[in-house]
PDB file of C-alpha atoms in Angstrom:
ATOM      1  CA  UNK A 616      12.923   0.126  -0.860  1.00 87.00           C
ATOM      2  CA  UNK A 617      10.959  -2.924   0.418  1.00 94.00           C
ATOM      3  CA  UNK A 618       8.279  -2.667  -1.829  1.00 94.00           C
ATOM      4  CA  UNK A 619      10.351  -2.083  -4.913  1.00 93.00           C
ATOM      5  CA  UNK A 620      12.600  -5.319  -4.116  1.00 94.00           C
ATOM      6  CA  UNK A 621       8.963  -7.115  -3.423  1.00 95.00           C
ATOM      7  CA  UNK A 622       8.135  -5.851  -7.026  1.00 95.00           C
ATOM      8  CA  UNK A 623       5.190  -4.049  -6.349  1.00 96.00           C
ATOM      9  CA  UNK A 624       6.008  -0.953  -8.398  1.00 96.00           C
ATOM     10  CA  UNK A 625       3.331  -0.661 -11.339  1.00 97.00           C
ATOM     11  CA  UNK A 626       0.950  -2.677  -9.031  1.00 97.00           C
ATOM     12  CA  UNK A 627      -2.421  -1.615  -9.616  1.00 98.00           C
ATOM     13  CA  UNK A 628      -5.970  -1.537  -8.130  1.00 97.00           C
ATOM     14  CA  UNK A 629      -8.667   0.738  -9.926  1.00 97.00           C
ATOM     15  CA  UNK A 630      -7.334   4.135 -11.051  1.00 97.00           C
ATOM     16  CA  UNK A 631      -4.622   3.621  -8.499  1.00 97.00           C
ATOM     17  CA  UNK A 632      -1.068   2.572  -8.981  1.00 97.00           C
ATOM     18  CA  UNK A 633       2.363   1.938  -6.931  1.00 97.00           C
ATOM     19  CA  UNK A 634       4.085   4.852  -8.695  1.00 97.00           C
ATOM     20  CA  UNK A 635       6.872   2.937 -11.434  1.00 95.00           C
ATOM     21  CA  UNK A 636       9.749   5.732 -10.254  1.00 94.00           C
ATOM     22  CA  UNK A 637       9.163   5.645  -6.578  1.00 92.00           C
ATOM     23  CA  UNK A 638       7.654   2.835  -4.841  1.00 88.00           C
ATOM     24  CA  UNK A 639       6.559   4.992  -1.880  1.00 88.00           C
ATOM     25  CA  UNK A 640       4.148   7.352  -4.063  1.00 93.00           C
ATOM     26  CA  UNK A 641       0.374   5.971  -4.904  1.00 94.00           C
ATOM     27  CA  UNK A 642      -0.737   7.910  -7.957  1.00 96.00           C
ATOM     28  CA  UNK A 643      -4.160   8.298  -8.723  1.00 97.00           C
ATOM     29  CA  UNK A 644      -4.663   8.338 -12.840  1.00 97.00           C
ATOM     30  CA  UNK A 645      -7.778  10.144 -12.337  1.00 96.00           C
ATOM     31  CA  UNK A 646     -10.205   8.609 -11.025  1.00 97.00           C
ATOM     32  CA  UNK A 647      -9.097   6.475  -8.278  1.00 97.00           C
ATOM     33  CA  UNK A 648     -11.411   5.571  -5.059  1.00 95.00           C
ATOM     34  CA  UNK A 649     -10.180   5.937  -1.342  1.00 92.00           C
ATOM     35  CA  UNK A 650     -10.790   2.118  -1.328  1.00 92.00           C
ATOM     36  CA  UNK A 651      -8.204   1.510  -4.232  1.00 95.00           C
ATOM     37  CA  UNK A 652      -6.008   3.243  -2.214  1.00 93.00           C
ATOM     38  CA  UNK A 653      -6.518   1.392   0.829  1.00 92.00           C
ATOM     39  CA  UNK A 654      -6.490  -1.461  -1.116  1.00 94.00           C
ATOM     40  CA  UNK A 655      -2.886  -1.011  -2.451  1.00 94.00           C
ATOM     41  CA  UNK A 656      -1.568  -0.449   1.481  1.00 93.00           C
ATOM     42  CA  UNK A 657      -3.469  -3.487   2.597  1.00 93.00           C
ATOM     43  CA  UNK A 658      -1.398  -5.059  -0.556  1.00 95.00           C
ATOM     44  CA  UNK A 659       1.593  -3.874   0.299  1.00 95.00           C
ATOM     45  CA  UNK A 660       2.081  -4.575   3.983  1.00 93.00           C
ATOM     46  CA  UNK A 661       0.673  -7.847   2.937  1.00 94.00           C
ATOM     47  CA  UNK A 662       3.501  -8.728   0.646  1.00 95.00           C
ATOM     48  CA  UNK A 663       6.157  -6.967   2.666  1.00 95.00           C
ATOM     49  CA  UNK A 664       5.147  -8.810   5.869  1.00 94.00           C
ATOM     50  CA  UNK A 665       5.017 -11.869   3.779  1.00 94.00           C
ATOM     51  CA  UNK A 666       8.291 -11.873   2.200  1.00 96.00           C
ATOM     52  CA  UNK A 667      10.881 -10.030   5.086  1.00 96.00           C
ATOM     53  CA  UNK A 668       8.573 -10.242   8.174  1.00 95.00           C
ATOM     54  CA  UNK A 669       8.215  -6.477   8.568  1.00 95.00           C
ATOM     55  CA  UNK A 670       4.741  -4.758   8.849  1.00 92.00           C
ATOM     56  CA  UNK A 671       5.010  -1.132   7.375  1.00 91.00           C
ATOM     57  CA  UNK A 672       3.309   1.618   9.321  1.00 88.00           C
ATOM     58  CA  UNK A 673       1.812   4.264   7.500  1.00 86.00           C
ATOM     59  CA  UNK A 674       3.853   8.042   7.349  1.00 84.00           C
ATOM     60  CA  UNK A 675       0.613   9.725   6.615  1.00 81.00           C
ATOM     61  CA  UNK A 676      -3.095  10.170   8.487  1.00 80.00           C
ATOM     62  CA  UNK A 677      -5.989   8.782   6.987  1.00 81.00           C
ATOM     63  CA  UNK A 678      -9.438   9.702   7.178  1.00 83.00           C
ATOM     64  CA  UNK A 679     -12.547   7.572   7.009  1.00 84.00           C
ATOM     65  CA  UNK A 680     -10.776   4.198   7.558  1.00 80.00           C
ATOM     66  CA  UNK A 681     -10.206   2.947  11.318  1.00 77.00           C
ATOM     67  CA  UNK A 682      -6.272   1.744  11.394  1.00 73.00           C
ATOM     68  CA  UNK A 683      -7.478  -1.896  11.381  1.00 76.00           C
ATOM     69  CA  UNK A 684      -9.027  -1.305   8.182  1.00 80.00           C
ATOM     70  CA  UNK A 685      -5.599  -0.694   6.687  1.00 83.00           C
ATOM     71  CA  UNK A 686      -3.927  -4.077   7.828  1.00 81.00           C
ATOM     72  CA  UNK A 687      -3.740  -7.059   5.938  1.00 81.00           C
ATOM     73  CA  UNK A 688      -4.299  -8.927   8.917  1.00 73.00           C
ATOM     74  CA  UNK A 689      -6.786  -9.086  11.549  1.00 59.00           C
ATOM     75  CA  UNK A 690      -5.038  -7.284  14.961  1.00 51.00           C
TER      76      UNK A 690
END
């Protein structure tokens, strides 16, 4: 819900989007890196934490990227 109200849906990076229907599915429109994708989370905990203070955690495991890579922020 927070990243739909923060207008991020349609947001893209590469072959990756912020799915237009459901703002908590990344689609990748073929060919897509890992680092698009990381680039949209960065994005989007950016703009979240920006706008209502809240830092979204992640509901699935990466692999390849140490959890610091996948804040906006340094922690």
């Amino acid at each position: 819900l927070l990243i739909d109200i923060a207008g991020l849906k349609g947001t893209k990076i590469g072959d990756a989007e912020i799915s237009m229907h459901h703002a908590n599915f990344f689609i990748n429109h073929g060919n897509a890196k890992a680092t698009d994708i990381a680039s949209l989370i960065r994005l989007s905990r950016k703009k979240i934490y920006e706008k209502f203070g809240i830092m979204l955690e992640l509901e699935i495991k990466t692999i390849g990227f140490e959890n610091s890579d996948l804040y906006p922020y340094a922690i």
